[in-house]
């Protein structure tokens, strides 16, 4: 499902698009790489339990500064 949403998003652009799957910290990845890009798109889920949110703050709340535009897409 996420792959289809990503494909639908990038089909609308005429310039080359680079996609990456991050297996580590999203914040660390953005800190190291954001300045090389115009836009970063990350997925987010609101379908998390209270315990999950207590143990790990949502990604969008942990991102403080980014050197590019950032889009957060809700995954269903």
mmCIF file of N, CA and C in Angstrom, residues 34-70:
data_model
loop_
_atom_site.group_PDB
_atom_site.id
_atom_site.type_symbol
_atom_site.label_atom_id
_atom_site.label_comp_id
_atom_site.label_asym_id
_atom_site.label_seq_id
_atom_site.Cartn_x
_atom_site.Cartn_y
_atom_site.Cartn_z
ATOM 1 N N UNK A 34 19.343 16.072 4.527
ATOM 2 C CA UNK A 34 18.313 17.018 4.078
ATOM 3 C C UNK A 34 18.863 18.169 3.251
ATOM 4 N N UNK A 35 20.057 18.626 3.553
ATOM 5 C CA UNK A 35 20.599 19.781 2.830
ATOM 6 C C UNK A 35 20.889 19.473 1.359
ATOM 7 N N UNK A 36 20.880 18.205 0.984
ATOM 8 C CA UNK A 36 21.144 17.800 -0.401
ATOM 9 C C UNK A 36 19.867 17.741 -1.247
ATOM 10 N N UNK A 37 18.709 17.975 -0.619
ATOM 11 C CA UNK A 37 17.432 17.811 -1.310
ATOM 12 C C UNK A 37 16.555 19.044 -1.146
ATOM 13 N N UNK A 38 15.582 19.190 -2.038
ATOM 14 C CA UNK A 38 14.600 20.269 -1.935
ATOM 15 C C UNK A 38 13.427 19.864 -1.048
ATOM 16 N N UNK A 39 13.077 18.581 -1.083
ATOM 17 C CA UNK A 39 11.899 18.088 -0.371
ATOM 18 C C UNK A 39 12.157 16.686 0.159
ATOM 19 N N UNK A 40 11.759 16.460 1.396
ATOM 20 C CA UNK A 40 11.776 15.116 1.975
ATOM 21 C C UNK A 40 10.343 14.763 2.350
ATOM 22 N N UNK A 41 9.921 13.562 2.014
ATOM 23 C CA UNK A 41 8.572 13.087 2.329
ATOM 24 C C UNK A 41 8.717 11.898 3.259
ATOM 25 N N UNK A 42 8.058 11.968 4.410
ATOM 26 C CA UNK A 42 8.105 10.844 5.341
ATOM 27 C C UNK A 42 6.688 10.406 5.663
ATOM 28 N N UNK A 43 6.539 9.135 5.955
ATOM 29 C CA UNK A 43 5.243 8.585 6.322
ATOM 30 C C UNK A 43 5.045 8.667 7.822
ATOM 31 N N UNK A 44 3.814 8.819 8.234
ATOM 32 C CA UNK A 44 3.480 8.859 9.651
ATOM 33 C C UNK A 44 2.182 8.104 9.862
ATOM 34 N N UNK A 45 2.055 7.518 11.014
ATOM 35 C CA UNK A 45 0.838 6.777 11.322
ATOM 36 C C UNK A 45 0.223 7.311 12.604
ATOM 37 N N UNK A 46 -1.069 7.564 12.576
ATOM 38 C CA UNK A 46 -1.767 7.965 13.796
ATOM 39 C C UNK A 46 -2.416 6.760 14.455
ATOM 40 N N UNK A 47 -2.218 5.593 13.873
ATOM 41 C CA UNK A 47 -2.800 4.355 14.395
ATOM 42 C C UNK A 47 -1.816 3.696 15.365
ATOM 43 N N UNK A 48 -1.499 4.407 16.448
ATOM 44 C CA UNK A 48 -0.581 3.895 17.453
ATOM 45 C C UNK A 48 -1.263 3.930 18.805
ATOM 46 N N UNK A 49 -0.931 2.968 19.632
ATOM 47 C CA UNK A 49 -1.516 2.916 20.968
ATOM 48 C C UNK A 49 -0.872 3.976 21.860
ATOM 49 N N UNK A 50 -1.520 4.259 22.981
ATOM 50 C CA UNK A 50 -0.975 5.224 23.936
ATOM 51 C C UNK A 50 0.374 4.748 24.463
ATOM 52 N N UNK A 51 0.508 3.454 24.683
ATOM 53 C CA UNK A 51 1.779 2.899 25.165
ATOM 54 C C UNK A 51 2.874 3.118 24.125
ATOM 55 N N UNK A 52 2.557 2.868 22.860
ATOM 56 C CA UNK A 52 3.528 3.074 21.786
ATOM 57 C C UNK A 52 3.978 4.532 21.731
ATOM 58 N N UNK A 53 3.035 5.442 21.858
ATOM 59 C CA UNK A 53 3.375 6.873 21.821
ATOM 60 C C UNK A 53 4.187 7.281 23.052
ATOM 61 N N UNK A 54 3.936 6.638 24.191
ATOM 62 C CA UNK A 54 4.702 6.930 25.405
ATOM 63 C C UNK A 54 6.143 6.446 25.260
ATOM 64 N N UNK A 55 6.312 5.255 24.705
ATOM 65 C CA UNK A 55 7.646 4.676 24.551
ATOM 66 C C UNK A 55 8.456 5.364 23.460
ATOM 67 N N UNK A 56 7.789 5.821 22.414
ATOM 68 C CA UNK A 56 8.487 6.465 21.301
ATOM 69 C C UNK A 56 7.636 7.620 20.781
ATOM 70 N N UNK A 57 8.102 8.822 21.017
ATOM 71 C CA UNK A 57 7.405 10.021 20.557
ATOM 72 C C UNK A 57 7.230 9.966 19.042
ATOM 73 N N UNK A 58 6.091 10.414 18.508
ATOM 74 C CA UNK A 58 5.911 10.431 17.056
ATOM 75 C C UNK A 58 7.062 11.154 16.354
ATOM 76 N N UNK A 59 7.450 10.632 15.208
ATOM 77 C CA UNK A 59 8.600 11.156 14.467
ATOM 78 C C UNK A 59 8.483 12.651 14.215
ATOM 79 N N UNK A 60 7.308 13.115 13.779
ATOM 80 C CA UNK A 60 7.170 14.534 13.436
ATOM 81 C C UNK A 60 7.423 15.433 14.640
ATOM 82 N N UNK A 61 7.221 14.918 15.864
ATOM 83 C CA UNK A 61 7.485 15.714 17.062
ATOM 84 C C UNK A 61 8.971 15.720 17.418
ATOM 85 N N UNK A 62 9.716 14.724 16.963
ATOM 86 C CA UNK A 62 11.150 14.641 17.268
ATOM 87 C C UNK A 62 12.004 15.447 16.297
ATOM 88 N N UNK A 63 11.462 15.799 15.146
ATOM 89 C CA UNK A 63 12.224 16.545 14.144
ATOM 90 C C UNK A 63 12.186 18.024 14.516
ATOM 91 N N UNK A 64 13.347 18.592 14.797
ATOM 92 C CA UNK A 64 13.424 19.985 15.231
ATOM 93 C C UNK A 64 13.719 20.942 14.083
ATOM 94 N N UNK A 65 14.760 20.675 13.319
ATOM 95 C CA UNK A 65 15.148 21.539 12.209
ATOM 96 C C UNK A 65 15.519 20.678 11.016
ATOM 97 N N UNK A 66 15.101 21.116 9.833
ATOM 98 C CA UNK A 66 15.401 20.382 8.604
ATOM 99 C C UNK A 66 15.843 21.396 7.560
ATOM 100 N N UNK A 67 16.900 21.060 6.820
ATOM 101 C CA UNK A 67 17.438 21.968 5.801
ATOM 102 C C UNK A 67 16.781 21.794 4.441
ATOM 103 N N UNK A 68 15.524 21.361 4.412
ATOM 104 C CA UNK A 68 14.758 21.251 3.171
ATOM 105 C C UNK A 68 13.283 21.304 3.545
ATOM 106 N N UNK A 69 12.420 21.377 2.540
ATOM 107 C CA UNK A 69 10.988 21.299 2.814
ATOM 108 C C UNK A 69 10.666 19.881 3.258
ATOM 109 N N UNK A 70 9.704 19.748 4.149
ATOM 110 C CA UNK A 70 9.349 18.443 4.702
ATOM 111 C C UNK A 70 7.854 18.228 4.571
#
